[in-house]
Tab-separated table of C-alpha atoms in Angstrom:
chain	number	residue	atom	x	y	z
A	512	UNK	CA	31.423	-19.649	-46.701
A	513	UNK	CA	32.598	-16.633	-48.843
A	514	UNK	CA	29.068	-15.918	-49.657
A	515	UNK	CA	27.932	-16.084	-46.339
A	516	UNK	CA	30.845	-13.938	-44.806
A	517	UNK	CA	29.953	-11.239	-47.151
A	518	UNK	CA	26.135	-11.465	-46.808
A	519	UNK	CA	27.036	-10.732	-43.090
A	520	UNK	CA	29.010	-7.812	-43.958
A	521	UNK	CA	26.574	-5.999	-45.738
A	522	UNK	CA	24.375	-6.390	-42.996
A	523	UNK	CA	26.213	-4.879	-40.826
A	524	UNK	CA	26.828	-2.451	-42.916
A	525	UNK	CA	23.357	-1.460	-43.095
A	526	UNK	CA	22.408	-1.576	-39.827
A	527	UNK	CA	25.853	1.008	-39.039
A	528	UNK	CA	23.823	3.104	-41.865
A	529	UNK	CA	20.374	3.007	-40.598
A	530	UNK	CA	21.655	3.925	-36.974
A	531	UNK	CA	23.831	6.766	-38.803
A	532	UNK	CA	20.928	8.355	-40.303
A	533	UNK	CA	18.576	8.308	-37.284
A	534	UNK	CA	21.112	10.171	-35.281
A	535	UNK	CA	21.385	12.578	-38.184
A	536	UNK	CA	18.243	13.223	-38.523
A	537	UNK	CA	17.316	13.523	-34.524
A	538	UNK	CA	14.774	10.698	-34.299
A	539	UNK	CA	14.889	9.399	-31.190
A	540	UNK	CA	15.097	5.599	-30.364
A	541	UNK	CA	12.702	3.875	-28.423
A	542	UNK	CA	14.082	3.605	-24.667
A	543	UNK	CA	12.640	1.519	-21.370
A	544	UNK	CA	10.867	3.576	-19.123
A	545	UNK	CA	13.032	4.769	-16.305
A	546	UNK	CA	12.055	3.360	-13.115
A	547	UNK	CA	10.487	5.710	-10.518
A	548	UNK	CA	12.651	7.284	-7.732
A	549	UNK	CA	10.541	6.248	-4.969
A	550	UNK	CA	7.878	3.728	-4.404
A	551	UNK	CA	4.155	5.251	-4.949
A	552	UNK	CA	1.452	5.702	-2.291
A	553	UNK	CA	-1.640	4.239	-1.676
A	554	UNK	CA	-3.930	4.758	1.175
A	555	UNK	CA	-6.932	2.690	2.393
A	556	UNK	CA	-9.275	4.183	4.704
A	557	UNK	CA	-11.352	2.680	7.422
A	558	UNK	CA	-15.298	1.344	8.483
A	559	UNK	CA	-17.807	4.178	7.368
A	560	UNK	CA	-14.095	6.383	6.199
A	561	UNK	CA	-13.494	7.769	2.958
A	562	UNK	CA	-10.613	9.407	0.710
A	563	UNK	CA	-11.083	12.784	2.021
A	564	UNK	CA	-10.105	11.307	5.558
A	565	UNK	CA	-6.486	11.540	4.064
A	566	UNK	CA	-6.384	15.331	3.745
A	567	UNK	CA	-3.762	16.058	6.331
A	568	UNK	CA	-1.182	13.579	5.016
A	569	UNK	CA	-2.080	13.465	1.641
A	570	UNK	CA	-1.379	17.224	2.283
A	571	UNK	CA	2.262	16.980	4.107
A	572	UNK	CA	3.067	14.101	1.567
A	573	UNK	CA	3.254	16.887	-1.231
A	574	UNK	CA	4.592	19.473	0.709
A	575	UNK	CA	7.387	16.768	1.852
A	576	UNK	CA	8.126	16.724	-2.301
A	577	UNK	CA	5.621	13.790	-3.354
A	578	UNK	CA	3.598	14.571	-6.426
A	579	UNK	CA	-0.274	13.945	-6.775
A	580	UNK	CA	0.260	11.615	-9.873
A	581	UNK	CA	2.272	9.214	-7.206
A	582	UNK	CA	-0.023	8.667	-4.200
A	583	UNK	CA	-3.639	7.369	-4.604
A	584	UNK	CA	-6.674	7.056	-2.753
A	585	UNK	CA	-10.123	5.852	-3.107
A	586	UNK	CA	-13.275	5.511	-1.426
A	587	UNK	CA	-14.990	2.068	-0.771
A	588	UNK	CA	-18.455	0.398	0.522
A	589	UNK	CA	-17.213	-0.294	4.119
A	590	UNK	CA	-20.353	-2.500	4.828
A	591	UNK	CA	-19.177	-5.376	2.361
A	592	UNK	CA	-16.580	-8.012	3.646
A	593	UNK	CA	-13.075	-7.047	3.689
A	594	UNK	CA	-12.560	-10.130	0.843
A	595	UNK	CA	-14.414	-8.171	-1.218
A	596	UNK	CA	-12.697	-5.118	-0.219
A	597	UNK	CA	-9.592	-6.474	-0.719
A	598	UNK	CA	-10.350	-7.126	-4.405
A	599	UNK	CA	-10.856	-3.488	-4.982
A	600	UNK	CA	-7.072	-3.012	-3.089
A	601	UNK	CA	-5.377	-5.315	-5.590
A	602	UNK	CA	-7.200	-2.883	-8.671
A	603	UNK	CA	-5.853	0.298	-7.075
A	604	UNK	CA	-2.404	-1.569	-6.369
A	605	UNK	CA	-2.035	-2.336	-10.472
A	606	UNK	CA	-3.592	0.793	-11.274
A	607	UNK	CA	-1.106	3.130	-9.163
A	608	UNK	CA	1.456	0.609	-10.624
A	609	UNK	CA	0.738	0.811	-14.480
A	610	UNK	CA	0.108	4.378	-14.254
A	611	UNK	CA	3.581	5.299	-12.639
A	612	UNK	CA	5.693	2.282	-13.882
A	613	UNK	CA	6.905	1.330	-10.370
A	614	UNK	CA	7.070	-2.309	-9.391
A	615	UNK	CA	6.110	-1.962	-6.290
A	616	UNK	CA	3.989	0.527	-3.775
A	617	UNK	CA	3.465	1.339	-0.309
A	618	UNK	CA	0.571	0.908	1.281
A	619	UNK	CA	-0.886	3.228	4.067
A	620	UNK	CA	-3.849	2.194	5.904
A	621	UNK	CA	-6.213	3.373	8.582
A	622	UNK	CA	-8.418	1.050	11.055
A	623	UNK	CA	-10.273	-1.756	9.316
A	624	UNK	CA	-8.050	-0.869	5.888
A	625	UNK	CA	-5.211	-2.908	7.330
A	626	UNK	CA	-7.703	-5.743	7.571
A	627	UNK	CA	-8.510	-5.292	3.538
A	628	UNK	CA	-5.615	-4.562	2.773
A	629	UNK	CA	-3.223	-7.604	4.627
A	630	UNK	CA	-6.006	-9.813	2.963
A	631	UNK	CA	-4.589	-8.813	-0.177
A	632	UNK	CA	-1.089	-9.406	0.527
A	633	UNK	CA	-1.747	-12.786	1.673
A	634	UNK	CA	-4.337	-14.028	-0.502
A	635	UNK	CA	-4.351	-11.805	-3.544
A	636	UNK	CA	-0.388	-11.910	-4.804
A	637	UNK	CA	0.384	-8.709	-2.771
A	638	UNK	CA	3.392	-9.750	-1.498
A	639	UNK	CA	4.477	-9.241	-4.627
A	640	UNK	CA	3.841	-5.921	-5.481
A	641	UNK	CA	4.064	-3.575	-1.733
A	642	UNK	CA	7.318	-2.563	-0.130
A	643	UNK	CA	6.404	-0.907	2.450
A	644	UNK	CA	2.825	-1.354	4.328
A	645	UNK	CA	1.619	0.810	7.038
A	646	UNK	CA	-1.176	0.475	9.926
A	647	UNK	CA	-2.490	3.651	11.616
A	648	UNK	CA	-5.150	2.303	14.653
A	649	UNK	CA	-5.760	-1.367	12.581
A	650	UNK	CA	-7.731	-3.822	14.591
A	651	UNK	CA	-5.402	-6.744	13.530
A	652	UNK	CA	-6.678	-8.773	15.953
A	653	UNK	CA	-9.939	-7.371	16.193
A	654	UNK	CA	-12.275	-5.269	18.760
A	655	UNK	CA	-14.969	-5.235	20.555
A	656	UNK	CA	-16.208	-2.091	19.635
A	657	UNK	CA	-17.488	-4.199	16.374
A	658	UNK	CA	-19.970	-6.311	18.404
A	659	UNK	CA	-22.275	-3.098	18.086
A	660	UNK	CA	-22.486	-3.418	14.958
A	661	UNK	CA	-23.974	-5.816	12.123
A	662	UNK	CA	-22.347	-5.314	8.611
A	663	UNK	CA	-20.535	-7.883	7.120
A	664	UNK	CA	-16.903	-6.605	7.757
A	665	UNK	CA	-17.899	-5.671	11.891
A	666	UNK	CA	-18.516	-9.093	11.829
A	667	UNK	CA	-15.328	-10.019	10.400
A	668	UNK	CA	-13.679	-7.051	12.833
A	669	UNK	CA	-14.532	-8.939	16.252
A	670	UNK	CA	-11.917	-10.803	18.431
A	671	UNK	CA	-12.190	-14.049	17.670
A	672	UNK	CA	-13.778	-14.576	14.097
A	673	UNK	CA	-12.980	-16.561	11.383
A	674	UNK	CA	-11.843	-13.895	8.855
A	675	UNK	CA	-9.459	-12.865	11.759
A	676	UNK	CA	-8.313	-16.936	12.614
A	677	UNK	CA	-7.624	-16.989	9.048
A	678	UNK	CA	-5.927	-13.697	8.423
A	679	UNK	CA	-3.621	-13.638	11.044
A	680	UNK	CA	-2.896	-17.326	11.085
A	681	UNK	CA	1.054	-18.850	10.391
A	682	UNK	CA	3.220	-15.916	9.776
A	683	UNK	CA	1.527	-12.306	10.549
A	684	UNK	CA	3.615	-10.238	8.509
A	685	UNK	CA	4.867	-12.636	5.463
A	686	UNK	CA	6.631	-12.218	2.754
A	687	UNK	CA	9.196	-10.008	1.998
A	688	UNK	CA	7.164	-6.733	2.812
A	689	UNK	CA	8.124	-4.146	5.618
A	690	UNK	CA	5.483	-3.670	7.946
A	691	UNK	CA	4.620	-1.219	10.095
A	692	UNK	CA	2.024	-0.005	12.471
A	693	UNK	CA	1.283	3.253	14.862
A	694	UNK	CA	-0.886	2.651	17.771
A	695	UNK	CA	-2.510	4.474	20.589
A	696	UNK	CA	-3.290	3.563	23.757
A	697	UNK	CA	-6.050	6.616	23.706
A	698	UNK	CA	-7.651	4.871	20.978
A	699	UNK	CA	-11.644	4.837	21.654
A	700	UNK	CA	-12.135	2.596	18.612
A	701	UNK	CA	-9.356	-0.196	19.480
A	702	UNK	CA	-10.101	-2.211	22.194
A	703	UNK	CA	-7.945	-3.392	23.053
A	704	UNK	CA	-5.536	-0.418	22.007
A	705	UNK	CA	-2.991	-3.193	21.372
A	706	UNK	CA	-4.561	-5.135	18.890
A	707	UNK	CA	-2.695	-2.722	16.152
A	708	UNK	CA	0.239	-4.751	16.983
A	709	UNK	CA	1.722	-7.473	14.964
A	710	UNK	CA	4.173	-9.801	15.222
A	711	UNK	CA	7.509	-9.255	12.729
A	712	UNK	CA	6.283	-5.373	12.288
A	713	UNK	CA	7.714	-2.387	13.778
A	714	UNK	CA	4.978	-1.553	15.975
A	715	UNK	CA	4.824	2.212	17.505
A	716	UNK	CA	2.868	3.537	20.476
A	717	UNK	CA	1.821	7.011	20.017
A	718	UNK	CA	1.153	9.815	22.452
A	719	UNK	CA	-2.733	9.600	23.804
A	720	UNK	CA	-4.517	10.113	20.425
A	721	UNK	CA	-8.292	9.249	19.365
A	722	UNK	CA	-8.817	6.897	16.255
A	723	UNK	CA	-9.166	9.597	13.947
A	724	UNK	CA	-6.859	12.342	15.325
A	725	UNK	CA	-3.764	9.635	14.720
A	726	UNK	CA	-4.358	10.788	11.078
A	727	UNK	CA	-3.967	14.183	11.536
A	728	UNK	CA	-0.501	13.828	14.049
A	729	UNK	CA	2.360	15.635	12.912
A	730	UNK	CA	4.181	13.087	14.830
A	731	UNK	CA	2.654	10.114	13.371
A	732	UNK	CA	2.916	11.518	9.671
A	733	UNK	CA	6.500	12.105	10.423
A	734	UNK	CA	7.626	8.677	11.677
A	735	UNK	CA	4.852	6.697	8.712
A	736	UNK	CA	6.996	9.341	5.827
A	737	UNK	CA	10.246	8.023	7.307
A	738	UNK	CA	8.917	4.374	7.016
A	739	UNK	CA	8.036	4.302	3.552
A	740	UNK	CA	10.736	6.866	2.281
C-alpha cells in the first residue's frame, strides 16, 4: 500500500510538472472546436435552376452579417429523380457540416428542391442534421404544370404520383425540424398555388409574385432570414 501511495504521488507530481512547463513555455493545449454561433446555410434550387439563381439572397444573407464560408450552394442535373437528387443533398448537408463544425444546418429551397430535399430528411437521416428547412414556391403536393413535361423528376412532380404518395405520406413535416414555406398565389409554376403548403409548417402567402421573382422579394428574404436566424 505504501508503495502504491507513493507511486501515485509521483505521478501526480509529474503531470503538475509537465502542465507547469507547457504554460511556461506558451504551447498551447489542444482544445474542442467551439461550436458555431448560428446554424449554416444551404440552398437547393429548382427544375432546370441553378446556384446562381440564389444571387439576391445569397447577397442580403452577407450583407445581413453571414459569411460566404457558412452558406452553400450547388448546382444539380434537374432531369434525374429527386431520389437521386436527394443523395447529392445529404453530401452538401455533411460537407457544409464538416467544413464549419456545426451539427446541424438550415436548409433553403426553391420549387422542386423542397421535393429533393424533404426526401432527404425522411429517408436519408436528415432529420438529424437540419434545424431549420425552408420552401420558397415547392410543389409539395405536386402540379400540373409537370404533365408538360417528361424527365424523370416532372414525373415525380405531378399531383398524384407515387414519389409524391410516398413523400408526403404519415407525418408531412416529421421529426424534430422547423419547417417553413412562402407561397404565392401569383405563382405561374404552382398549380395549384397552394400546394406549397404543408401540414405542421408555418406556411406564408406572399403578395402576387411569379415563381422566380419570390426569390428576389425583399419581403420574402426578410421573413425566410427571420426563420432560420
Amino acid at each position: 500500500m505504501h508503495i502504491t501511495s507513493t507511486m501515485r504521488r509521483l505521478g501526480m507530481a509529474a503531470i503538475t510538472l509537465v502542465a507547469t512547463a507547457t504554460a511556461a513555455l506558451g504551447i498551447a493545449t489542444p482544445q474542442a472546436a467551439a461550436a458555431p454561433a448560428r446554424d449554416p446555410i444551404l440552398f437547393v434550387h429548382g427544375w432546370q435552376g441553378a446556384a446562381s439563381n440564389w444571387d439576391y439572397m445569397w447577397g442580403r444573407f452577407l450583407v445581413a452579417g453571414y459569411s460566404a464560408g457558412e452558406m452553400a450552394r450547388f448546382s444539380y442535373d434537374s432531369s434525374q429523380s429527386n431520389k437521386d437528387i436527394a443523395l447529392e443533398v445529404k453530401a452538401q448537408v455533411d460537407a457544409l457540416r464538416a467544413k464549419t463544425g456545426a451539427a446541424k444546418v438550415d436548409i433553403i429551397t426553391h420549387s422542386m428542391g423542397g421535393l429533393n430535399s424533404r426526401w432527404y430528411l425522411k429517408n436519408l437521416g436528415g432529420l438529424d442534421f437540419v434545424d431549420d428547412w425552408v420552401s420558397i414556391g415547392g410543389p409539395n403536393h405536386g402540379t400540373d404544370v409537370a404533365n408538360g413535361c417528361a424527365d424523370a423528376s416532372c414525373e415525380e412532380m405531378r399531383p398524384g404520383s407515387a414519389f409524391l404518395a410516398e413523400l408526403n405520406s404519415g407525418d408531412e413535416t416529421a421529426g424534430r425540424v422547423n419547417y417553413g414555406t412562402w407561397w404565392s398565389p401569383c405563382d405561374e409554376i404552382i398549380n395549384p398555388d397552394q400546394s406549397t403548403i404543408l401540414s405542421g409548417a408555418a406556411n406564408t402567402q406572399t403578395l402576387c409574385l411569379s415563381h422566380l421573382g419570390l426569390l428576389s422579394s425583399s419581403t420574402v428574404f426578410d421573413g425566410v432570414r427571420d426563420f432560420v436566424k
